[in-house]
């Protein structure tokens, strides 16, 4: 619809400006969000369908006082709560394993699909944007680009060590020196994007914790409300039988 189109256009405009300000000449007309999220698209569709069905069960069950629908609704809510709590516990209990699991697909994208600073494919544009926005290089550091070859022809410099997007300054002469002789002064070679994003999340953790707590509270209230409705209906049925 028009609202979503305007929202996407605004997001694309901001993305274009951020990249151009950093000296990146990418054409966002070729940017396709479906290509970027890949197989996650199906997961989003399934998740959306699940919450849609869950909402229907709750609304119809409560409004029409259909006990079986309310019971199914409560069961789904309990499962959802257990999954969320389990995920939170896993993040703290096996942090290193969770980190490795999250990093793997991003490293694979860098090694197999990243094409350089001026590439127009979705993956390259996304990596460029994250690198510019968080002033970082690779998932852990510039070493993530070592086994990648597609980006090595982005400049006329022979045997580049790091991609140009990892350089702090974006003039041609500065990039030429940076990609061949990177250090902490002219590049972000030792600043991984995963750590940078993690730091940003930590800085905003109060907001995230607040939102998460609110979601859990709403789910608990919905579950309690559903149980109350079920109990009320049961008492009503017992009274009618009497």
Tab-separated table of C-alpha atoms in Angstrom:
chain	number	residue	atom	x	y	z
A	1	UNK	CA	0.000	0.000	0.000
A	2	UNK	CA	0.955	3.686	-0.186
A	3	UNK	CA	2.039	3.865	3.469
A	4	UNK	CA	4.437	0.926	3.145
A	5	UNK	CA	5.790	2.236	-0.157
A	6	UNK	CA	6.497	5.631	1.423
A	7	UNK	CA	8.120	3.944	4.415
A	8	UNK	CA	10.372	1.820	2.198
A	9	UNK	CA	11.241	4.812	0.022
A	10	UNK	CA	12.202	6.819	3.108
A	11	UNK	CA	14.383	3.964	4.376
A	12	UNK	CA	16.076	3.601	0.984
A	13	UNK	CA	16.726	7.365	0.853
A	14	UNK	CA	18.384	7.311	4.278
A	15	UNK	CA	20.432	4.258	3.326
A	16	UNK	CA	21.546	5.901	0.076
A	17	UNK	CA	22.558	9.104	1.872
A	18	UNK	CA	24.530	7.229	4.547
A	19	UNK	CA	26.454	5.266	1.914
A	20	UNK	CA	27.084	8.275	-0.317
A	21	UNK	CA	28.320	10.354	2.622
A	22	UNK	CA	30.874	7.614	3.228
A	23	UNK	CA	31.976	7.614	-0.400
A	24	UNK	CA	30.084	4.478	-1.412
A	25	UNK	CA	28.521	4.669	-4.877
A	26	UNK	CA	25.933	1.875	-4.743
A	27	UNK	CA	22.696	1.815	-6.723
A	28	UNK	CA	19.881	0.897	-4.352
A	29	UNK	CA	17.497	0.254	-7.238
A	30	UNK	CA	18.928	-3.258	-7.251
A	31	UNK	CA	18.438	-3.713	-3.519
A	32	UNK	CA	15.982	-6.511	-2.789
A	33	UNK	CA	15.136	-7.165	0.852
A	34	UNK	CA	14.054	-10.719	-0.034
A	35	UNK	CA	17.544	-11.477	-1.363
A	36	UNK	CA	19.071	-10.125	1.827
A	37	UNK	CA	16.989	-12.091	4.312
A	38	UNK	CA	17.081	-15.181	2.077
A	39	UNK	CA	15.563	-18.269	3.683
A	40	UNK	CA	14.472	-16.164	6.660
A	41	UNK	CA	11.587	-14.904	4.487
A	42	UNK	CA	9.792	-18.245	4.856
A	43	UNK	CA	10.403	-18.170	8.609
A	44	UNK	CA	8.845	-14.688	8.832
A	45	UNK	CA	5.793	-15.855	6.867
A	46	UNK	CA	5.329	-18.910	9.104
A	47	UNK	CA	5.802	-16.796	12.236
A	48	UNK	CA	3.274	-14.242	11.002
A	49	UNK	CA	0.760	-16.973	10.198
A	50	UNK	CA	1.265	-18.474	13.664
A	51	UNK	CA	0.522	-15.188	15.443
A	52	UNK	CA	-2.452	-14.555	13.142
A	53	UNK	CA	-3.990	-17.929	14.015
A	54	UNK	CA	-3.144	-17.385	17.682
A	55	UNK	CA	-4.934	-14.030	17.643
A	56	UNK	CA	-8.004	-15.544	15.965
A	57	UNK	CA	-8.141	-18.312	18.573
A	58	UNK	CA	-7.962	-15.804	21.417
A	59	UNK	CA	-10.491	-13.341	19.992
A	60	UNK	CA	-13.085	-15.904	18.903
A	61	UNK	CA	-12.590	-17.980	22.037
A	62	UNK	CA	-13.096	-14.992	24.355
A	63	UNK	CA	-15.895	-13.247	22.435
A	64	UNK	CA	-17.906	-16.372	21.648
A	65	UNK	CA	-16.841	-18.187	24.823
A	66	UNK	CA	-15.617	-21.235	22.915
A	67	UNK	CA	-13.830	-23.247	25.581
A	68	UNK	CA	-11.788	-25.519	23.298
A	69	UNK	CA	-10.386	-22.525	21.399
A	70	UNK	CA	-9.425	-20.813	24.642
A	71	UNK	CA	-7.689	-23.966	25.874
A	72	UNK	CA	-5.698	-24.222	22.630
A	73	UNK	CA	-4.902	-20.494	22.911
A	74	UNK	CA	-3.573	-20.923	26.459
A	75	UNK	CA	-1.476	-23.944	25.433
A	76	UNK	CA	0.106	-21.958	22.600
A	77	UNK	CA	0.799	-19.035	24.943
A	78	UNK	CA	2.481	-21.351	27.449
A	79	UNK	CA	4.636	-22.863	24.691
A	80	UNK	CA	5.537	-19.370	23.453
A	81	UNK	CA	6.505	-18.243	26.950
A	82	UNK	CA	8.625	-21.358	27.488
A	83	UNK	CA	10.430	-20.813	24.169
A	84	UNK	CA	11.156	-17.173	25.022
A	85	UNK	CA	12.399	-17.985	28.525
A	86	UNK	CA	14.519	-20.869	27.185
A	87	UNK	CA	16.065	-18.569	24.569
A	88	UNK	CA	16.937	-15.976	27.222
A	89	UNK	CA	18.514	-18.657	29.437
A	90	UNK	CA	20.541	-20.045	26.515
A	91	UNK	CA	21.913	-16.593	25.695
A	92	UNK	CA	23.453	-16.364	29.153
A	93	UNK	CA	24.207	-20.066	29.755
A	94	UNK	CA	25.952	-20.916	26.465
A	95	UNK	CA	26.879	-17.457	25.204
A	96	UNK	CA	29.887	-18.556	23.132
A	97	UNK	CA	27.868	-21.204	21.254
A	98	UNK	CA	25.064	-18.709	20.554
A	99	UNK	CA	27.603	-16.150	19.306
A	100	UNK	CA	29.182	-18.701	16.963
A	101	UNK	CA	25.774	-19.744	15.636
A	102	UNK	CA	24.838	-16.121	14.878
A	103	UNK	CA	28.209	-15.214	13.340
A	104	UNK	CA	28.427	-18.172	10.956
A	105	UNK	CA	25.909	-17.064	8.258
A	106	UNK	CA	27.320	-13.528	8.224
A	107	UNK	CA	30.873	-14.792	7.777
A	108	UNK	CA	29.667	-17.031	4.960
A	109	UNK	CA	27.989	-14.052	3.267
A	110	UNK	CA	31.222	-12.042	3.459
A	111	UNK	CA	33.386	-14.874	2.150
A	112	UNK	CA	31.125	-15.972	-0.709
A	113	UNK	CA	29.012	-12.979	-1.763
A	114	UNK	CA	30.659	-9.665	-0.832
A	115	UNK	CA	31.713	-7.861	-4.037
A	116	UNK	CA	33.149	-4.580	-2.822
A	117	UNK	CA	32.442	-0.968	-1.977
A	118	UNK	CA	30.508	-0.074	-5.141
A	119	UNK	CA	28.644	-3.360	-5.634
A	120	UNK	CA	24.891	-3.185	-6.274
A	121	UNK	CA	23.777	-6.585	-4.970
A	122	UNK	CA	21.761	-6.758	-1.754
A	123	UNK	CA	24.342	-8.580	0.369
A	124	UNK	CA	27.191	-6.210	-0.507
A	125	UNK	CA	25.034	-3.118	0.077
A	126	UNK	CA	23.929	-4.447	3.473
A	127	UNK	CA	27.527	-5.218	4.523
A	128	UNK	CA	28.661	-1.786	3.325
A	129	UNK	CA	25.876	-0.061	5.246
A	130	UNK	CA	26.610	-1.910	8.502
A	131	UNK	CA	30.343	-1.208	8.112
A	132	UNK	CA	29.698	2.509	7.591
A	133	UNK	CA	27.033	2.854	10.263
A	134	UNK	CA	28.970	1.037	13.002
A	135	UNK	CA	32.498	1.943	11.812
A	136	UNK	CA	33.609	-1.681	11.693
A	137	UNK	CA	35.205	-4.294	9.456
A	138	UNK	CA	34.017	-7.880	9.056
A	139	UNK	CA	32.166	-9.918	11.632
A	140	UNK	CA	35.121	-10.206	14.021
A	141	UNK	CA	37.827	-8.268	12.156
A	142	UNK	CA	39.274	-7.767	8.682
A	143	UNK	CA	40.460	-11.386	8.685
A	144	UNK	CA	36.926	-12.431	7.709
A	145	UNK	CA	37.635	-11.065	4.217
A	146	UNK	CA	40.846	-13.081	3.723
A	147	UNK	CA	39.208	-16.049	2.010
A	148	UNK	CA	36.921	-13.833	-0.076
A	149	UNK	CA	38.075	-12.937	-3.592
A	150	UNK	CA	35.146	-11.113	-5.217
A	151	UNK	CA	35.980	-7.741	-3.622
A	152	UNK	CA	39.678	-7.716	-4.533
A	153	UNK	CA	39.011	-6.072	-7.908
A	154	UNK	CA	37.101	-3.095	-6.464
A	155	UNK	CA	40.162	-0.806	-6.815
A	156	UNK	CA	43.175	-0.634	-9.096
A	157	UNK	CA	45.467	-1.438	-6.179
A	158	UNK	CA	47.409	-4.682	-6.496
A	159	UNK	CA	47.152	-7.230	-3.680
A	160	UNK	CA	44.795	-5.346	-1.327
A	161	UNK	CA	44.845	-6.564	2.277
A	162	UNK	CA	41.427	-5.269	3.330
A	163	UNK	CA	38.387	-4.009	1.372
A	164	UNK	CA	37.973	-0.258	0.904
A	165	UNK	CA	34.836	-0.160	3.065
A	166	UNK	CA	37.044	-0.846	6.098
A	167	UNK	CA	39.046	2.348	5.555
A	168	UNK	CA	38.333	5.419	7.681
A	169	UNK	CA	39.055	7.945	4.917
A	170	UNK	CA	37.497	7.603	1.506
A	171	UNK	CA	39.646	9.716	-0.854
A	172	UNK	CA	41.306	7.742	-3.647
A	173	UNK	CA	44.873	8.231	-2.431
A	174	UNK	CA	43.982	7.430	1.179
A	175	UNK	CA	42.115	4.289	0.152
A	176	UNK	CA	45.048	3.113	-1.964
A	177	UNK	CA	47.351	3.356	1.038
A	178	UNK	CA	44.802	1.948	3.474
A	179	UNK	CA	43.912	-1.217	1.545
A	180	UNK	CA	47.605	-2.112	1.185
A	181	UNK	CA	48.920	-0.932	4.553
A	182	UNK	CA	46.014	-0.972	6.994
A	183	UNK	CA	46.508	-0.008	10.633
A	184	UNK	CA	44.361	1.294	13.472
A	185	UNK	CA	44.876	4.894	12.338
A	186	UNK	CA	43.592	4.559	8.780
A	187	UNK	CA	41.168	1.640	9.093
A	188	UNK	CA	38.726	-0.280	11.275
A	189	UNK	CA	40.575	-3.558	10.619
A	190	UNK	CA	40.456	-4.653	14.275
A	191	UNK	CA	36.917	-3.456	14.995
A	192	UNK	CA	34.469	-6.274	14.271
A	193	UNK	CA	30.878	-5.436	13.379
A	194	UNK	CA	29.498	-8.113	15.702
A	195	UNK	CA	31.191	-6.485	18.694
A	196	UNK	CA	30.130	-3.014	17.523
A	197	UNK	CA	26.482	-4.050	17.187
A	198	UNK	CA	26.675	-5.878	20.513
A	199	UNK	CA	27.991	-2.680	22.108
A	200	UNK	CA	25.109	-0.710	20.575
A	201	UNK	CA	22.611	-3.227	21.950
A	202	UNK	CA	24.235	-2.959	25.388
A	203	UNK	CA	23.907	0.828	25.284
A	204	UNK	CA	20.202	0.419	24.507
A	205	UNK	CA	19.591	-2.587	26.743
A	206	UNK	CA	17.273	-0.706	29.117
A	207	UNK	CA	14.841	-0.016	26.285
A	208	UNK	CA	15.106	-3.591	25.008
A	209	UNK	CA	14.610	-5.051	28.485
A	210	UNK	CA	11.599	-2.792	28.974
A	211	UNK	CA	10.036	-3.880	25.684
A	212	UNK	CA	10.775	-7.554	26.404
A	213	UNK	CA	9.304	-7.310	29.902
A	214	UNK	CA	6.200	-5.595	28.515
A	215	UNK	CA	5.712	-8.358	25.929
A	216	UNK	CA	6.071	-11.079	28.576
A	217	UNK	CA	3.678	-9.215	30.891
A	218	UNK	CA	1.056	-8.915	28.145
A	219	UNK	CA	1.367	-12.622	27.338
A	220	UNK	CA	0.941	-13.513	31.016
A	221	UNK	CA	-2.103	-11.250	31.332
A	222	UNK	CA	-3.662	-12.790	28.223
A	223	UNK	CA	-3.055	-16.267	29.605
A	224	UNK	CA	-4.569	-15.357	32.982
A	225	UNK	CA	-7.568	-13.705	31.292
A	226	UNK	CA	-8.149	-16.802	29.154
A	227	UNK	CA	-8.001	-19.072	32.202
A	228	UNK	CA	-10.496	-16.846	34.027
A	229	UNK	CA	-12.896	-16.992	31.072
A	230	UNK	CA	-12.552	-20.794	30.933
A	231	UNK	CA	-13.206	-21.084	34.661
A	232	UNK	CA	-16.214	-18.758	34.439
A	233	UNK	CA	-17.681	-20.786	31.573
A	234	UNK	CA	-17.138	-23.998	33.527
A	235	UNK	CA	-18.999	-22.612	36.549
A	236	UNK	CA	-21.793	-21.448	34.252
A	237	UNK	CA	-22.061	-24.909	32.683
A	238	UNK	CA	-22.150	-26.543	36.128
A	239	UNK	CA	-24.878	-24.103	37.215
A	240	UNK	CA	-26.960	-24.796	34.085
A	241	UNK	CA	-26.681	-28.537	34.653
A	242	UNK	CA	-27.777	-28.065	38.233
